[in-house]
Amino acid sequence: MPQNADNVLDHFNLFRQPEYKEMFENKQKNFEAKHPADKIEEIREWTKTKEYQEKNFAREALTVNPAKACQPLGAVFAAVGFESTIPFVHGSQGCVAYYRAHLSRHFKEPTSCVSSSMTEDAAVFGGLNNMIDGLANTYNMYKPKMIAVSTTCMAEVIGDDLNAFIKTSKEKGSVPQNTTFPSPTPRPFVGSHITGYDNVIKGVLEHFWDGKAGTVDKLERTPNNRSTSSAVSMATRSATFARSSASSA
Ligand code: SF4
């Protein structure tokens, strides 16, 4: 198997190894009754048509997947979509077990996620040591380029300062100074997993666009009545962001 203790691959690289590709193909063929690729493409195109839009909006008695979960679940889901990125949840391990189980059951695939495993003593004295040790383990195991930190209710209740904890962890050598940390995603009490997903995407975009990554200057917006030069400038920034994300994330 490509995964072993000396060379731990993250999900992005691991699931592209030949063994996993073959396993996914067998799973689709033998257990999922998957439709042919051309049929899937045909339906995908149909969902962009006016006919589909009208049918969609005409629904009255059907609610699709109304279940809602807390912000960190969405944060984990968004983070695993970036290459060489590991979601790190600061808080209790039970919450993280729930996110992993939920995503694994839905996608029928393993989900990588790290917990700082706070327990009673951390709930009383603060979770700084958990984060220092947790980030060190994360880096040694996965060698990520980007770590997306979110919190569970436990860390929020005691008011752990994530930005300060990340800074201290870097100073203590848990991770290299150049490891990318987009803005942490706290507040599991409000919103839902959708809010958490959006916050991680916003945090990543802000990290690279606002110059925090050190790859571009901070984006300065000046009102100019949407002139052509503004549009060109924005397009240039988009291209720069795409390049820096590809190389840094
Ligand atoms: S305790 Fe809070 S963070 Fe943990 S699963 Fe429940 S709502 Fe989410």
CSV table of C-alpha atoms and ligand atoms in Angstrom, one decimal:
chain,number,residue,atom,x,y,z
A,1,MET,CA,0.0,0.0,0.0
A,2,PRO,CA,1.3,3.5,-0.7
A,3,GLN,CA,0.5,4.7,2.9
A,4,ASN,CA,3.0,3.7,5.6
A,5,ALA,CA,4.4,5.2,8.8
A,6,ASP,CA,7.5,6.5,7.0
A,7,ASN,CA,5.7,8.3,4.3
A,8,VAL,CA,2.2,9.6,5.3
A,9,LEU,CA,0.4,11.0,2.2
A,10,ASP,CA,-2.5,13.4,2.6
A,11,HIS,CA,-5.8,12.6,1.0
A,12,PHE,CA,-5.2,14.5,-2.1
A,13,ASN,CA,-2.2,12.4,-3.1
A,14,LEU,CA,-3.2,9.2,-1.4
A,15,PHE,CA,-6.5,8.8,-3.3
A,16,ARG,CA,-4.8,9.3,-6.6
A,17,GLN,CA,-2.6,6.3,-6.2
A,18,PRO,CA,-3.3,3.3,-8.5
A,19,GLU,CA,-4.6,1.1,-5.7
A,20,TYR,CA,-7.2,3.6,-4.7
A,21,LYS,CA,-8.2,4.5,-8.2
A,22,GLU,CA,-8.8,0.8,-8.8
A,23,MET,CA,-10.8,0.5,-5.6
A,24,PHE,CA,-13.0,3.4,-6.5
A,25,GLU,CA,-13.7,2.0,-9.9
A,26,ASN,CA,-14.6,-1.3,-8.4
A,27,LYS,CA,-16.9,0.3,-5.9
A,28,GLN,CA,-18.7,2.3,-8.6
A,29,LYS,CA,-19.0,-0.8,-10.8
A,30,ASN,CA,-20.1,-3.4,-8.2
A,31,PHE,CA,-21.9,-1.4,-5.6
A,32,GLU,CA,-23.1,2.0,-6.7
A,33,ALA,CA,-24.9,1.1,-10.0
A,34,LYS,CA,-23.4,4.2,-11.5
A,35,HIS,CA,-24.8,5.6,-14.7
A,36,PRO,CA,-22.6,5.8,-17.8
A,37,ALA,CA,-20.4,8.9,-18.1
A,38,ASP,CA,-22.3,10.3,-21.1
A,39,LYS,CA,-25.7,10.0,-19.2
A,40,ILE,CA,-24.2,11.9,-16.3
A,41,GLU,CA,-22.9,14.6,-18.6
A,42,GLU,CA,-26.3,14.8,-20.3
A,43,ILE,CA,-28.0,15.4,-17.0
A,44,ARG,CA,-25.4,17.9,-15.9
A,45,GLU,CA,-26.0,20.0,-19.0
A,46,TRP,CA,-29.8,19.7,-18.5
A,47,THR,CA,-29.5,21.1,-15.0
A,48,LYS,CA,-28.2,24.3,-16.6
A,49,THR,CA,-31.3,24.7,-18.7
A,50,LYS,CA,-34.4,27.0,-18.2
A,51,GLU,CA,-36.6,23.9,-18.1
A,52,TYR,CA,-34.7,22.6,-15.1
A,53,GLN,CA,-34.7,26.0,-13.4
A,54,GLU,CA,-38.5,26.2,-13.7
A,55,LYS,CA,-39.0,22.7,-12.4
A,56,ASN,CA,-36.6,23.4,-9.5
A,57,PHE,CA,-38.4,26.6,-8.4
A,58,ALA,CA,-41.8,25.0,-8.9
A,59,ARG,CA,-41.2,22.6,-6.0
A,60,GLU,CA,-43.6,23.2,-3.1
A,61,ALA,CA,-43.8,20.1,-0.9
A,62,LEU,CA,-40.2,18.9,-1.0
A,63,THR,CA,-37.3,20.0,1.2
A,64,VAL,CA,-34.0,18.6,0.1
A,65,ASN,CA,-31.6,17.6,2.8
A,66,PRO,CA,-32.8,20.0,5.5
A,67,ALA,CA,-30.2,18.8,8.1
A,68,LYS,CA,-27.9,21.4,9.5
A,69,ALA,CA,-24.7,20.9,11.4
A,70,CYS,CA,-22.3,23.3,13.1
A,71,GLN,CA,-19.7,25.6,11.5
A,72,PRO,CA,-16.6,23.4,12.0
A,73,LEU,CA,-18.1,20.6,9.9
A,74,GLY,CA,-18.4,22.9,7.0
A,75,ALA,CA,-14.9,24.3,7.7
A,76,VAL,CA,-13.4,20.8,7.6
A,77,PHE,CA,-15.2,20.0,4.3
A,78,ALA,CA,-13.9,23.2,2.7
A,79,ALA,CA,-10.4,22.7,3.9
A,80,VAL,CA,-9.9,19.2,2.5
A,81,GLY,CA,-10.7,20.6,-0.9
A,82,PHE,CA,-7.3,22.4,-1.0
A,83,GLU,CA,-4.2,20.6,-2.0
A,84,SER,CA,-1.7,19.8,0.8
A,85,THR,CA,-4.1,21.3,3.3
A,86,ILE,CA,-5.2,19.7,6.6
A,87,PRO,CA,-8.1,20.8,8.7
A,88,PHE,CA,-7.1,21.3,12.3
A,89,VAL,CA,-10.0,21.5,14.8
A,90,HIS,CA,-9.1,23.0,18.2
A,91,GLY,CA,-11.4,21.5,20.8
A,92,SER,CA,-12.9,18.2,21.9
A,93,GLN,CA,-12.1,15.0,20.0
A,94,GLY,CA,-15.7,13.8,20.0
A,95,CYS,CA,-16.8,16.7,17.8
A,96,VAL,CA,-14.1,15.9,15.3
A,97,ALA,CA,-15.0,12.2,15.3
A,98,TYR,CA,-18.5,13.3,14.4
A,99,TYR,CA,-17.3,15.4,11.4
A,100,ARG,CA,-15.1,12.6,10.1
A,101,ALA,CA,-17.9,10.0,10.5
A,102,HIS,CA,-20.4,12.3,8.9
A,103,LEU,CA,-18.3,13.1,5.9
A,104,SER,CA,-17.0,9.5,5.5
A,105,ARG,CA,-20.6,8.1,5.6
A,106,HIS,CA,-21.7,10.7,3.0
A,107,PHE,CA,-18.8,10.4,0.6
A,108,LYS,CA,-18.0,6.7,1.4
A,109,GLU,CA,-14.3,7.7,1.6
A,110,PRO,CA,-12.0,8.5,4.6
A,111,THR,CA,-11.7,12.1,5.7
A,112,SER,CA,-8.5,13.5,7.1
A,113,CYS,CA,-8.8,15.9,10.0
A,114,VAL,CA,-6.8,16.6,13.1
A,115,SER,CA,-8.2,17.4,16.6
A,116,SER,CA,-6.2,19.1,19.4
A,117,SER,CA,-8.1,16.7,21.8
A,118,MET,CA,-8.9,19.1,24.6
A,119,THR,CA,-10.0,17.5,27.8
A,120,GLU,CA,-11.0,18.7,31.3
A,121,ASP,CA,-7.7,20.3,32.2
A,122,ALA,CA,-7.5,22.2,28.9
A,123,ALA,CA,-11.1,23.4,29.5
A,124,VAL,CA,-10.0,24.9,32.8
A,125,PHE,CA,-6.5,26.2,32.0
A,126,GLY,CA,-6.8,26.9,28.3
A,127,GLY,CA,-5.8,24.8,25.3
A,128,LEU,CA,-2.5,26.4,24.3
A,129,ASN,CA,-0.4,23.3,25.0
A,130,ASN,CA,-2.9,21.1,23.1
A,131,MET,CA,-2.5,23.4,20.1
A,132,ILE,CA,1.3,23.5,20.4
A,133,ASP,CA,1.6,19.7,20.6
A,134,GLY,CA,-1.3,19.1,18.1
A,135,LEU,CA,0.3,21.3,15.4
A,136,ALA,CA,3.7,19.7,15.9
A,137,ASN,CA,2.1,16.2,15.4
A,138,THR,CA,0.2,17.4,12.4
A,139,TYR,CA,3.3,18.8,10.7
A,140,ASN,CA,5.4,15.7,11.5
A,141,MET,CA,2.7,13.3,10.2
A,142,TYR,CA,1.3,15.1,7.2
A,143,LYS,CA,3.8,17.9,6.2
A,144,PRO,CA,1.0,20.2,5.1
A,145,LYS,CA,1.6,23.5,3.3
A,146,MET,CA,-1.6,25.0,4.7
A,147,ILE,CA,-3.5,24.3,8.0
A,148,ALA,CA,-7.1,25.5,8.3
A,149,VAL,CA,-7.9,26.0,12.0
A,150,SER,CA,-11.4,25.9,13.3
A,151,THR,CA,-12.8,25.5,16.8
A,152,THR,CA,-15.5,23.5,18.6
A,153,CYS,CA,-17.8,24.9,21.3
A,154,MET,CA,-15.5,23.8,24.1
A,155,ALA,CA,-12.7,26.2,22.9
A,156,GLU,CA,-15.2,29.0,22.3
A,157,VAL,CA,-16.7,28.7,25.7
A,158,ILE,CA,-13.3,29.4,27.4
A,159,GLY,CA,-12.3,32.0,24.8
A,160,ASP,CA,-9.1,30.6,23.5
A,161,ASP,CA,-7.3,33.2,21.3
A,162,LEU,CA,-6.5,31.2,18.1
A,163,ASN,CA,-4.4,33.8,16.4
A,164,ALA,CA,-2.2,34.2,19.5
A,165,PHE,CA,-2.0,30.4,19.9
A,166,ILE,CA,-0.9,29.9,16.2
A,167,LYS,CA,1.7,32.6,16.6
A,168,THR,CA,3.0,31.0,19.8
A,169,SER,CA,3.1,27.6,18.2
A,170,LYS,CA,5.2,28.9,15.4
A,171,GLU,CA,7.6,30.6,17.8
A,172,LYS,CA,7.9,27.3,19.7
A,173,GLY,CA,8.8,25.5,16.5
A,174,SER,CA,5.7,23.3,16.2
A,175,VAL,CA,5.5,24.2,12.5
A,176,PRO,CA,7.8,26.1,10.2
A,177,GLN,CA,7.3,29.9,10.2
A,178,ASN,CA,6.2,29.8,6.5
A,179,THR,CA,3.3,27.4,7.1
A,180,THR,CA,0.1,29.0,5.8
A,181,PHE,CA,-2.7,29.6,8.3
A,182,PRO,CA,-5.8,31.2,6.7
A,183,SER,CA,-8.0,33.1,9.2
A,184,PRO,CA,-9.3,30.7,11.8
A,185,THR,CA,-13.0,29.8,11.7
A,186,PRO,CA,-14.4,30.1,15.2
A,187,ARG,CA,-18.0,30.6,16.4
A,188,PRO,CA,-19.6,27.1,16.2
A,189,PHE,CA,-22.6,28.5,18.1
A,190,VAL,CA,-23.9,30.6,15.2
A,191,GLY,CA,-24.8,29.7,11.6
A,192,SER,CA,-24.4,26.2,10.3
A,193,HIS,CA,-22.0,24.1,8.4
A,194,ILE,CA,-22.7,26.3,5.4
A,195,THR,CA,-21.5,29.3,7.3
A,196,GLY,CA,-18.4,27.4,8.3
A,197,TYR,CA,-17.7,26.4,4.7
A,198,ASP,CA,-18.1,30.0,3.5
A,199,ASN,CA,-15.8,31.3,6.3
A,200,VAL,CA,-13.0,29.0,5.4
A,201,ILE,CA,-13.2,29.9,1.7
A,202,LYS,CA,-13.3,33.6,2.7
A,203,GLY,CA,-10.4,33.1,5.0
A,204,VAL,CA,-8.3,31.5,2.3
A,205,LEU,CA,-9.2,34.2,-0.3
A,206,GLU,CA,-8.4,37.0,2.2
A,207,HIS,CA,-5.2,35.4,3.2
A,208,PHE,CA,-3.8,35.5,-0.3
A,209,TRP,CA,-5.6,38.6,-1.5
A,210,ASP,CA,-4.8,40.8,1.5
A,211,GLY,CA,-1.1,40.2,1.3
A,212,LYS,CA,-0.9,38.1,4.5
A,213,ALA,CA,0.7,35.2,2.5
A,214,GLY,CA,3.5,37.6,1.4
A,215,THR,CA,3.0,36.5,-2.2
A,216,VAL,CA,1.3,39.7,-3.4
A,217,ASP,CA,0.9,43.3,-2.1
A,218,LYS,CA,-2.3,44.0,-0.1
A,219,LEU,CA,-5.2,44.6,-2.4
A,220,GLU,CA,-6.2,48.3,-2.2
A,221,ARG,CA,-9.5,49.3,-3.7
A,222,THR,CA,-10.1,52.8,-4.9
A,223,PRO,CA,-13.4,54.0,-6.2
A,224,ASN,CA,-13.0,54.6,-9.9
A,225,ASN,CA,-16.5,54.1,-11.3
A,226,ARG,CA,-15.7,50.6,-12.5
A,227,SER,CA,-13.3,51.7,-15.2
A,228,THR,CA,-11.7,49.3,-17.6
A,229,SER,CA,-8.4,49.7,-15.8
A,230,SER,CA,-10.1,48.4,-12.6
A,231,ALA,CA,-11.4,45.3,-14.4
A,232,VAL,CA,-8.0,44.6,-15.8
A,233,SER,CA,-6.4,45.1,-12.4
A,234,MET,CA,-8.9,42.7,-10.8
A,235,ALA,CA,-8.3,40.1,-13.6
A,236,THR,CA,-4.6,40.4,-13.0
A,237,ARG,CA,-5.1,39.9,-9.3
A,238,SER,CA,-7.2,36.8,-9.9
A,239,ALA,CA,-4.5,35.3,-12.0
A,240,THR,CA,-1.9,36.1,-9.4
A,241,PHE,CA,-4.1,34.6,-6.7
A,242,ALA,CA,-4.7,31.4,-8.7
A,243,ARG,CA,-0.9,31.0,-9.2
A,244,SER,CA,0.0,31.7,-5.6
A,245,SER,CA,-2.7,29.3,-4.3
A,246,ALA,CA,-1.5,26.6,-6.6
A,247,SER,CA,2.1,27.0,-5.3
A,248,SER,CA,1.4,27.8,-1.7
A,249,ALA,CA,-1.7,25.7,-0.8
B,1,SF4,S1,-20.3,20.5,20.6
B,1,SF4,FE1,-20.4,22.3,19.3
B,1,SF4,S2,-18.6,22.1,17.9
B,1,SF4,FE2,-19.0,20.0,18.8
B,1,SF4,S3,-20.4,19.0,17.4
B,1,SF4,FE3,-21.6,20.0,18.9
B,1,SF4,S4,-22.2,22.0,18.1
B,1,SF4,FE4,-20.4,21.2,16.9
